[in-house]
Amino acid sequence: MSLSSKLQTADLDWEWVDGIEIPISKQFGDVYFSKANGLLETRHVFLNGNDLTERLAQLSDYQYFCVGETGFGTGLNILTLWQLWQQVRPDNHSHLHAISVEKFPLSKADLVRALNVWPELKPLAEQLIQQYPLPIAGCHRLSFPEQRFSIDLWLGDAQDIFPVIPKTQAVNAWFLDGFAPSCNPDMWQENVLNHIVRLSEFGTTFASFSVAGVLKRGLKQHGIQISRPRGFGHKREMLKAIWQDIATPETGSINSEQLPATETEANTSRLNTGPRQIAIIGAGIAGLSSAWAFAQRGHQVTIYEQNEPLAGASGNPLALLNPKLCPIDQAPEHLMTLSWQHALNFYTRFKAFRPIQVQQLALKNADELLALAEQYPEGVLSAPSEQHQFPKTDLPNLTLHHAGAVSPHQLRDEILQHPNISIKTARISRLNSVGSRTELWQEQQRIATADHVIVCCARQSAELFENYPALKPIRGQVSWVENRQQPLALDQAYSYGGYCMQLDASHLILGASFYPNRDDAEVLAEDHVHNHELIHNVFPEYAQQLPALEHWQGRAAVRAQSLDYFPLVGKVHNHEQNYSFAGLGSKGFLFAPLCSEILAALILGELCPVPQPLLDKLNPQRFQKKVKAKKPYYSG
């Protein structure tokens, strides 16, 4: 089942009650929080109803705790949970993660207005608002690593979303919110409740302001025990429930054979008693971003690199984050669109990032490109004004306003400064699994052992795995040249099959050549010619003013691409603690941050930030099924 496509933002009325401005949904004819006091109601119903003060305070070192919510709304429940976490969290590496579903997200302006009601939540609300996503369907991960807190905001219809959330870990407590069943019956349907239970386990608790029959029946049929303590304010009752251990059939509980299994080795226990030792082989963008994901969670990471960091395809002078966006109805399961949104949030934390706009030119299928401007939220894509276009072109084009550029070497330096990351020069030639750990060998010498190994060696990954999926080489060369006479704006890039932008104030970088099934990496004059022809075809007047080709410099490298154009993210073989992260092609800097979060979820036992169909497409074991490769929309 696919997720919902184009989203409609919440349509609100506002009502003043006792000096507080209350948002009311026009879609559902219901208030977003209690007119008596929404903050106190959240604490009474959802925090106390799930016994979260005690449970969160007792988390052990490195323990992961997940709270699920139906109906994000104004974010009040999640912010109140976050506030409690600040007050009671233990001084260790435990982590609190919230997942929430919302069909009609508030606009950012309405969110700011709604949260102004709660001054005591303002410091947290400001952090939430800073990362609040565009209204595009799919999963949006908001990370606050210094707080040991994260949010997955799934935008779309609950009927579509819950069936595709992978159970890479169980949800420990549920806020069954949303609008009242009489106003929003779709949220409380059996299909949704069944999947809420699928994502749970024995010990999971549930709380709701509603005691409607549809909710009680839906939980009881799964053997979940319900009580009805006093509700908040004038409400006589609320719902409090727990899925207790297996009971006999006479109680109405289900038996162990009916229990849904989780899909990762790490979630057999929620108690992670210490830091994992993570070995990463390869220091390209895949290895560096993976190292950051685990180091931020408090784990010890050692990177093994046989050459210098960024010696391969990740080592160009500048990386452009330039997604080819899909039609909006494909966005929830589209790797490039999801990765683009996540990457912008991720790289903003680093000085190596600079925000830019990309003018995307249509060499063909202009109607498809131009149609995207109407599909995406306002402010994402627009047609530039004719009189302000520089360089001049006759091609139809759109400007992508949310994009960026990354300085790879500066990013490398920032990541390697993390106290939990170390790097060693070594050529790992063999991995040997011994019990639950892996030995790393360099020739005939064992040089380390680790809890988990992530192999990020592009095509060389095949040397460390049996039956590794094929990765084809693609030669690419970028060029750069002085352009002091007519530099482009530093916040602007141009995409036209190739691309160009300012490398710095006085140099233009452009490229890149694309030669499948070639693995030579020498800088060639013919590739400079190719890159010149690319820019000349779209900006002839500007290209003619560039210096002669003998003054051009460049760098060539070999990318690794899978046969179906999706990266290889996950286990190559079952029952081993070794993982692959390779095959990113020419989109390494775009894909790497989100794929690293997926790896962390699979290895550590966390909820995963992508839907199951996309997770299946990334699984390296997919090629064992011998499915005929099909080129997806975004490739090329």
XYZ file of C-alpha atoms in Angstrom:
636
model
C 0.000 0.000 0.000
C 1.399 3.386 -0.925
C 1.345 6.387 1.342
C -0.813 9.426 0.721
C 0.517 11.773 -1.935
C -0.105 15.515 -1.960
C -0.849 16.788 1.493
C -3.416 19.346 2.526
C -2.338 21.446 5.471
C -4.664 21.971 8.400
C -7.463 24.505 7.896
C -7.950 26.272 11.219
C -10.340 28.493 13.085
C -9.189 30.244 16.257
C -11.186 30.835 19.416
C -10.216 32.844 22.500
C -10.981 31.058 25.773
C -9.917 32.659 29.073
C -7.177 34.647 27.351
C -5.814 31.625 25.434
C -6.117 31.275 21.668
C -7.367 27.752 20.856
C -6.902 26.272 17.342
C -9.911 24.388 15.967
C -9.768 22.057 12.964
C -12.238 22.943 10.225
C -11.648 19.500 8.686
C -12.806 17.693 11.829
C -14.762 20.322 13.761
C -12.794 19.641 16.940
C -10.269 21.452 19.141
C -6.581 20.540 19.063
C -6.300 20.594 22.853
C -8.559 20.978 25.860
C -10.083 24.390 26.421
C -9.579 23.764 30.143
C -5.782 23.390 29.840
C -4.223 21.359 27.053
C -0.834 21.102 28.734
C -2.268 19.714 31.971
C -4.478 17.340 29.993
C -1.462 15.957 28.131
C 0.390 15.374 31.380
C -2.624 13.709 32.991
C -3.736 11.527 30.079
C -0.621 10.671 28.108
C 2.350 11.078 30.446
C 0.713 9.777 33.614
C -1.453 7.335 31.666
C 1.724 5.638 30.416
C 3.629 6.018 33.742
C 6.348 7.829 31.846
C 7.881 9.768 34.734
C 8.975 6.536 36.393
C 9.748 4.583 33.223
C 11.935 7.253 31.632
C 13.819 7.974 34.865
C 14.721 4.291 35.160
C 16.209 3.808 31.680
C 19.564 2.072 31.778
C 22.698 3.125 29.933
C 22.209 3.024 26.134
C 18.572 1.933 26.499
C 16.216 3.023 23.720
C 12.623 3.991 24.524
C 10.029 4.751 21.856
C 6.731 6.623 22.212
C 4.197 6.419 19.369
C 1.448 8.930 18.706
C -1.612 9.042 16.472
C -2.088 12.689 15.490
C 0.814 15.129 15.817
C -1.420 18.218 15.623
C 0.275 21.204 17.250
C 3.055 19.033 18.667
C 1.868 19.729 22.212
C 2.028 16.088 23.322
C 5.535 15.590 21.948
C 6.819 18.850 23.433
C 5.338 17.961 26.816
C 7.009 14.549 26.572
C 10.294 16.262 25.659
C 9.953 18.605 28.658
C 9.433 15.605 30.963
C 12.475 13.917 29.409
C 14.591 16.945 30.261
C 13.402 16.768 33.846
C 13.787 13.045 34.569
C 16.235 11.557 32.070
C 19.111 9.643 33.658
C 22.682 10.838 33.213
C 23.663 8.134 30.753
C 23.357 7.391 27.028
C 19.687 6.374 27.035
C 17.682 7.704 24.099
C 14.047 8.775 23.749
C 12.466 8.537 20.314
C 8.942 9.628 19.345
C 7.051 8.647 16.205
C 3.923 10.555 15.241
C 1.497 10.453 12.325
C -0.335 13.471 10.902
C -2.638 13.688 7.887
C -3.171 17.467 7.953
C 0.050 19.108 9.219
C -0.175 22.670 10.430
C 1.610 25.259 8.348
C 4.715 26.536 10.073
C 3.014 29.893 10.693
C 0.018 28.196 12.331
C 2.331 25.971 14.381
C 4.155 29.022 15.739
C 0.844 30.688 16.556
C -0.558 27.588 18.289
C 2.544 26.985 20.416
C 2.716 30.615 21.564
C 0.034 29.584 24.061
C 2.640 27.715 26.147
C 5.509 30.013 27.246
C 7.119 27.302 29.366
C 7.532 25.140 26.252
C 8.997 27.952 24.127
C 12.685 26.814 24.220
C 11.663 23.369 22.969
C 9.067 24.725 20.554
C 11.721 26.891 18.894
C 13.921 23.845 18.291
C 10.978 21.911 16.869
C 9.969 24.789 14.600
C 13.529 25.096 13.288
C 13.423 21.513 11.969
C 9.690 21.381 11.181
C 9.424 19.769 7.735
C 7.816 20.874 4.532
C 4.292 19.472 4.072
C 5.428 16.559 1.893
C 4.115 13.060 2.602
C 6.533 10.541 4.082
C 8.755 10.188 7.131
C 10.709 13.195 8.380
C 13.343 12.572 11.059
C 14.040 15.475 13.415
C 17.166 14.897 15.512
C 18.249 16.601 18.721
C 21.368 14.593 19.630
C 22.473 16.875 22.454
C 19.104 16.126 24.087
C 19.295 12.382 23.289
C 15.885 12.877 21.680
C 14.491 12.400 18.186
C 11.152 12.563 16.380
C 9.952 10.727 13.293
C 7.060 12.735 11.892
C 5.169 10.606 9.381
C 2.975 12.844 7.226
C 0.030 11.226 5.496
C -3.082 9.160 6.172
C -2.774 6.786 9.145
C -4.552 4.101 7.087
C -1.644 4.176 4.636
C 1.241 4.888 6.988
C 0.911 2.365 9.796
C 1.003 -0.705 7.510
C 4.390 0.329 6.067
C 6.261 1.346 9.232
C 8.952 -1.356 9.624
C 9.048 -3.034 13.015
C 12.770 -2.730 13.560
C 11.943 -2.144 17.225
C 8.793 -2.131 19.334
C 6.993 0.988 20.512
C 6.995 1.123 24.325
C 4.117 3.571 24.930
C 1.318 4.970 22.787
C -0.459 8.314 22.825
C -3.760 7.403 21.137
C -4.737 10.947 20.309
C -6.105 12.334 17.072
C -9.522 13.928 17.106
C -12.462 12.217 18.790
C -13.691 9.018 17.059
C -16.997 10.712 16.273
C -15.113 13.448 14.366
C -12.280 11.381 12.872
C -13.432 7.754 12.520
C -10.658 6.808 10.046
C -8.002 7.187 12.755
C -9.707 4.608 14.965
C -10.368 1.885 12.397
C -9.431 -1.745 12.998
C -6.716 -1.599 10.325
C -4.909 1.206 12.176
C -5.276 -0.412 15.605
C -4.036 -3.757 14.280
C -0.840 -2.147 13.064
C -0.428 -0.175 16.283
C -0.443 -3.537 18.047
C 1.916 -5.002 15.417
C 4.402 -2.282 16.309
C 4.048 -3.077 20.026
C 5.142 -5.898 22.340
C 4.378 -7.255 25.785
C 4.859 -4.406 28.225
C 3.721 -1.729 25.780
C 1.238 0.714 27.332
C -1.539 2.768 25.765
C -3.319 5.926 26.899
C -6.149 7.959 25.385
C -8.615 10.683 26.320
C -11.196 8.563 24.466
C -13.025 5.579 25.927
C -15.091 5.018 22.763
C -16.271 1.469 22.161
C -14.362 1.126 18.878
C -11.081 1.751 20.698
C -11.813 -0.529 23.649
C -12.948 -3.374 21.407
C -9.975 -2.933 19.085
C -7.485 -3.257 21.934
C -9.300 -6.019 23.827
C -9.366 -8.304 20.793
C -5.571 -8.398 21.011
C -5.604 -9.314 24.682
C -4.670 -5.835 25.854
C -5.936 -5.127 29.350
C -7.883 -1.882 29.761
C -8.706 0.274 32.765
C -10.651 3.540 32.885
C -9.235 5.923 35.471
C -10.604 9.417 35.954
C -10.190 11.684 32.971
C -8.961 15.242 32.880
C -11.146 18.139 33.970
C -14.829 17.492 33.370
C -14.189 14.146 31.644
C -15.291 11.281 33.817
C -12.981 8.657 32.285
C -9.897 8.153 30.175
C -8.325 4.983 28.798
C -5.231 3.331 30.234
C -4.076 -0.051 28.896
C -1.168 -2.464 28.917
C -0.275 -5.467 26.786
C 0.686 -7.927 29.462
C 2.488 -11.223 29.139
C 0.905 -14.153 27.345
C -2.276 -15.306 29.025
C -4.455 -18.336 28.540
C -6.993 -18.422 25.695
C -9.821 -18.105 28.227
C -8.743 -14.521 28.972
C -9.129 -13.513 25.348
C -5.408 -12.959 24.932
C -3.580 -14.124 21.849
C -0.936 -16.830 21.932
C 2.753 -16.555 21.117
C 2.352 -17.928 17.582
C 0.197 -14.914 16.724
C 2.733 -12.395 17.934
C 4.334 -10.304 15.188
C 8.081 -10.774 15.022
C 10.466 -7.865 14.852
C 12.863 -7.721 11.942
C 16.210 -7.049 13.579
C 18.537 -8.982 15.834
C 19.007 -6.002 18.118
C 15.483 -5.765 19.480
C 15.411 -9.049 21.388
C 16.211 -6.856 24.383
C 15.707 -3.169 24.921
C 18.521 -3.100 27.469
C 21.743 -2.097 25.735
C 24.150 -2.284 28.628
C 27.137 -0.539 27.123
C 28.653 1.150 24.107
C 28.980 -0.850 20.905
C 32.339 -1.050 19.225
C 31.677 -0.193 15.592
C 34.312 -0.804 12.912
C 33.820 1.030 9.634
C 35.914 0.097 6.617
C 36.316 3.006 4.238
C 36.417 6.757 4.831
C 34.313 8.098 1.999
C 31.029 9.854 2.653
C 29.319 6.526 3.448
C 31.895 5.695 6.116
C 32.064 9.202 7.541
C 28.298 9.676 7.826
C 27.904 6.212 9.373
C 30.610 7.005 11.897
C 28.791 10.204 12.844
C 25.443 8.420 13.298
C 26.888 5.943 15.811
C 29.226 8.403 17.537
C 26.345 10.798 18.179
C 24.588 7.972 19.998
C 27.602 7.492 22.270
C 29.135 4.440 20.599
C 32.851 3.963 19.906
C 33.720 4.053 16.203
C 36.985 3.158 14.494
C 37.348 3.857 10.765
C 39.864 1.753 8.804
C 41.066 3.358 5.577
C 43.801 1.986 3.350
C 44.534 5.332 1.710
C 43.589 8.850 2.767
C 40.032 9.752 3.796
C 37.989 10.806 0.744
C 40.524 9.211 -1.594
C 37.738 7.839 -3.779
C 34.665 9.304 -5.430
C 33.749 11.340 -2.313
C 36.857 13.492 -2.525
C 35.876 16.111 -5.101
C 36.391 19.747 -4.083
C 32.649 20.392 -3.730
C 29.506 18.264 -3.519
C 26.186 19.559 -4.840
C 22.953 18.421 -3.174
C 20.770 18.504 -6.248
C 17.868 16.028 -6.183
C 15.833 15.095 -9.190
C 12.460 15.342 -7.483
C 9.788 12.808 -8.336
C 6.092 13.460 -8.998
C 4.586 14.288 -5.622
C 2.526 11.088 -5.401
C 5.768 9.057 -5.363
C 7.441 11.145 -2.650
C 6.654 9.006 0.442
C 8.675 6.038 -0.860
C 11.117 7.875 -3.123
C 14.695 7.583 -1.891
C 16.001 10.749 -3.476
C 13.168 12.971 -2.257
C 13.335 11.595 1.294
C 17.139 11.806 1.297
C 17.103 15.400 0.056
C 14.941 16.586 2.937
C 16.965 14.663 5.512
C 20.337 15.730 4.081
C 19.517 19.434 4.321
C 18.662 19.006 8.016
C 21.803 16.955 8.595
C 24.404 19.131 6.869
C 23.090 22.364 8.367
C 24.886 21.329 11.570
C 28.288 21.626 9.872
C 30.340 24.622 8.783
C 31.121 22.665 5.610
C 27.566 23.303 4.355
C 26.249 26.309 2.496
C 22.618 26.702 1.452
C 22.070 27.383 -2.231
C 19.411 27.379 -4.899
C 19.664 25.189 -7.999
C 18.347 26.274 -11.361
C 17.332 23.004 -13.025
C 17.197 23.163 -16.797
C 15.075 20.794 -18.894
C 17.039 19.283 -21.774
C 14.051 17.003 -22.427
C 10.628 16.304 -20.919
C 10.222 19.973 -20.031
C 6.533 19.537 -19.262
C 7.328 16.938 -16.566
C 9.843 19.233 -14.887
C 7.656 22.335 -15.010
C 4.644 20.395 -13.666
C 6.537 19.744 -10.424
C 6.264 23.404 -9.430
C 2.493 23.035 -9.025
C 2.755 19.742 -7.151
C 5.204 20.684 -4.410
C 4.500 23.062 -1.508
C 4.791 26.766 -2.140
C 8.364 27.993 -2.003
C 10.025 24.732 -3.047
C 10.123 25.232 -6.819
C 9.522 28.284 -8.997
C 10.092 29.514 -12.512
C 12.753 32.249 -12.499
C 12.024 35.697 -13.838
C 13.252 36.131 -17.420
C 14.932 39.475 -16.865
C 16.961 38.196 -13.918
C 18.344 35.080 -15.576
C 22.142 34.901 -15.630
C 23.718 33.154 -17.401
C 21.292 33.456 -20.298
C 19.586 30.322 -21.574
C 16.661 29.510 -23.818
C 15.853 26.254 -22.041
C 12.797 25.871 -19.786
C 13.894 25.732 -16.173
C 12.845 25.759 -12.537
C 14.629 26.980 -9.436
C 14.838 24.572 -6.511
C 15.010 26.873 -3.496
C 15.947 24.240 -0.896
C 19.339 22.830 -1.846
C 22.933 23.026 -0.728
C 26.615 22.456 -1.304
C 29.069 20.630 0.935
C 32.828 21.005 1.172
C 33.832 17.330 1.580
C 37.255 17.905 3.118
C 35.966 20.409 5.629
C 33.141 18.006 6.503
C 35.686 15.200 6.930
C 37.692 17.304 9.362
C 34.593 18.210 11.396
C 33.410 14.598 11.618
C 36.825 13.226 12.578
C 37.009 15.692 15.475
C 34.227 13.803 17.246
C 35.673 12.294 20.446
C 34.004 8.913 19.772
C 35.580 8.548 16.316
C 39.132 7.417 15.570
C 40.715 6.542 12.229
C 43.497 4.064 11.440
C 45.395 3.306 8.272
C 44.892 -0.340 7.378
C 43.825 -2.500 4.459
C 41.325 -4.972 5.846
C 41.592 -8.172 3.831
C 39.312 -10.523 5.792
C 36.443 -10.533 8.272
C 36.022 -13.486 10.604
C 32.860 -13.864 12.681
C 33.535 -15.321 16.132
C 30.400 -15.657 18.207
C 28.673 -12.296 18.365
C 31.784 -10.330 17.337
C 33.886 -9.933 14.221
C 37.645 -10.066 13.816
C 39.280 -7.720 11.320
C 42.388 -9.068 9.619
C 45.101 -7.303 7.641
C 46.833 -10.036 5.654
C 47.852 -12.607 8.301
C 47.435 -10.305 11.298
C 44.297 -9.828 13.360
C 44.238 -6.121 14.128
C 40.896 -5.594 15.871
C 37.568 -7.058 16.950
C 34.233 -5.263 16.870
C 30.584 -5.769 17.735
C 29.566 -4.712 14.239
C 31.409 -4.001 10.997
C 30.090 -1.680 8.298
C 31.838 -2.144 4.956
C 31.839 1.120 2.988
C 34.389 0.237 0.280
C 32.355 0.768 -2.888
C 33.364 -1.942 -5.398
C 36.058 -3.287 -3.074
C 33.300 -4.372 -0.689
C 33.076 -7.582 -2.728
C 36.506 -8.610 -1.388
C 35.071 -8.939 2.135
C 31.800 -10.761 1.371
C 30.908 -13.926 -0.468
C 28.285 -13.607 -3.195
C 28.304 -9.821 -3.006
C 25.932 -8.067 -5.425
C 27.587 -6.660 -8.525
C 28.492 -2.967 -8.572
C 29.412 -1.407 -11.889
C 32.108 1.280 -12.164
C 31.266 4.724 -13.515
C 34.097 7.085 -14.325
C 33.450 10.747 -13.614
C 35.609 13.863 -13.878
C 34.923 17.337 -12.563
C 36.701 20.429 -13.853
C 37.417 23.815 -12.322
C 38.684 26.993 -13.865
C 39.256 30.612 -12.915
C 36.337 32.909 -13.752
C 37.161 36.199 -12.086
C 35.539 38.208 -14.889
C 31.980 36.908 -14.470
C 31.630 34.867 -11.301
C 28.267 33.325 -10.520
C 26.406 34.036 -7.307
C 27.798 31.931 -4.456
C 24.290 30.855 -3.451
C 23.344 29.620 -6.927
C 24.037 26.438 -8.889
C 22.902 25.266 -12.315
C 21.923 21.733 -13.298
C 21.635 20.652 -16.936
C 22.719 17.029 -17.235
C 25.986 18.422 -15.938
C 26.237 21.201 -13.380
C 28.198 24.336 -12.579
C 28.598 26.627 -9.579
C 31.224 28.692 -7.831
C 33.877 26.603 -6.105
C 35.026 29.768 -4.369
C 34.903 33.480 -5.122
C 37.159 33.176 -8.174
C 36.788 29.631 -9.540
C 33.968 27.836 -11.341
C 33.527 24.085 -10.818
C 31.666 22.139 -13.470
C 31.047 18.654 -14.669
C 30.714 15.914 -14.452
C 31.533 13.334 -17.079
C 29.697 10.034 -16.771
C 31.224 6.930 -18.331
C 29.705 3.601 -17.190
C 31.928 0.519 -17.052
C 35.167 2.503 -16.909
C 37.437 2.383 -13.866
C 40.314 4.637 -14.966
C 40.866 7.707 -12.777
C 43.387 9.880 -14.625
C 42.473 13.491 -15.377
C 41.888 13.646 -19.135
C 41.712 16.596 -21.512
C 38.858 14.908 -23.353
C 36.741 15.037 -20.192
C 37.437 18.769 -19.865
C 36.161 19.064 -23.430
C 33.071 17.054 -22.453
C 32.356 19.307 -19.462
C 32.856 22.405 -21.613
C 30.403 21.072 -24.179
C 27.816 20.431 -21.474
C 27.859 24.032 -20.270
C 28.177 25.427 -23.794
C 25.005 23.623 -24.856
C 22.929 25.491 -22.272
C 24.875 28.731 -21.632
C 26.719 29.382 -24.926
C 27.526 33.046 -24.286
C 28.854 32.380 -20.796
C 30.865 29.304 -21.862
C 32.632 31.227 -24.616
C 34.092 33.636 -22.053
C 35.736 30.923 -19.953
C 39.529 30.471 -20.201
C 40.995 28.053 -22.728
C 40.931 24.357 -21.799
C 44.702 24.192 -21.170
C 44.074 26.300 -18.057
C 41.463 23.907 -16.661
C 42.130 21.657 -13.681
C 40.234 18.592 -12.636
C 39.783 15.431 -10.613
C 38.590 12.045 -11.816
C 37.213 9.215 -9.694
C 35.216 6.023 -10.060
C 31.715 5.774 -8.616
C 30.074 2.466 -7.768
C 26.499 1.854 -8.881
C 24.220 -1.110 -8.195
C 22.388 -2.777 -11.046
C 19.014 -1.396 -9.934
C 20.380 2.046 -8.952
C 19.602 1.674 -5.232
C 22.394 1.625 -2.631
C 23.206 -1.560 -0.698
C 22.288 -0.789 2.924
C 22.102 -3.618 5.439
C 23.207 -7.207 5.938
C 24.611 -9.116 2.995
C 23.977 -12.434 4.768
C 21.686 -13.300 7.654
C 23.045 -14.290 11.067
C 26.142 -12.131 10.804
C 26.960 -8.803 12.425
C 28.540 -7.358 9.279
C 26.780 -4.786 7.123
C 27.228 -3.228 3.713
C 26.855 0.422 2.769
C 27.844 0.923 -0.858
C 26.550 1.550 -4.368
C 25.617 5.212 -3.897
C 26.551 6.163 -7.454
C 26.779 9.896 -8.077
C 24.401 10.768 -5.196
C 26.584 9.788 -2.243
C 26.333 13.057 -0.328
C 22.582 13.140 -0.875
C 21.879 9.532 0.151
C 24.452 9.015 2.913
C 22.862 10.839 5.892
C 19.486 9.062 5.642
C 21.047 5.685 4.827
C 23.275 6.049 7.895
C 20.201 6.504 10.083
C 18.706 3.379 8.520
C 21.862 1.431 9.373
C 21.805 2.709 12.944
C 18.189 1.558 13.276
C 18.959 -1.909 11.910
C 22.056 -2.411 14.045
C 20.982 -0.824 17.328
C 17.312 -1.775 17.250
C 15.560 1.543 16.680
C 12.497 2.506 14.666
C 13.469 3.047 11.039
C 12.857 6.389 9.245
C 11.708 4.932 5.902
C 8.729 2.758 4.884
C 9.120 -0.998 4.503
C 8.904 -1.041 0.664
C 11.888 1.333 0.449
C 13.787 -0.584 3.122
C 13.310 -3.719 1.017
C 14.717 -1.935 -2.050
C 17.884 -1.070 -0.098
C 18.394 -4.546 1.360
C 21.572 -6.073 -0.172
C 19.878 -9.486 -0.105
C 17.308 -8.315 -2.654
C 19.494 -9.579 -5.489
C 19.228 -13.116 -4.195
C 15.617 -13.033 -5.395
C 16.862 -12.500 -8.973
C 14.286 -9.824 -9.726
C 14.849 -8.112 -13.042
C 16.355 -4.670 -12.446
C 14.155 -1.741 -13.343
C 15.510 1.757 -13.691
C 13.672 4.060 -11.235
C 12.457 7.545 -11.976
C 15.326 9.351 -10.271
C 18.326 7.618 -11.859
C 20.627 9.280 -14.304
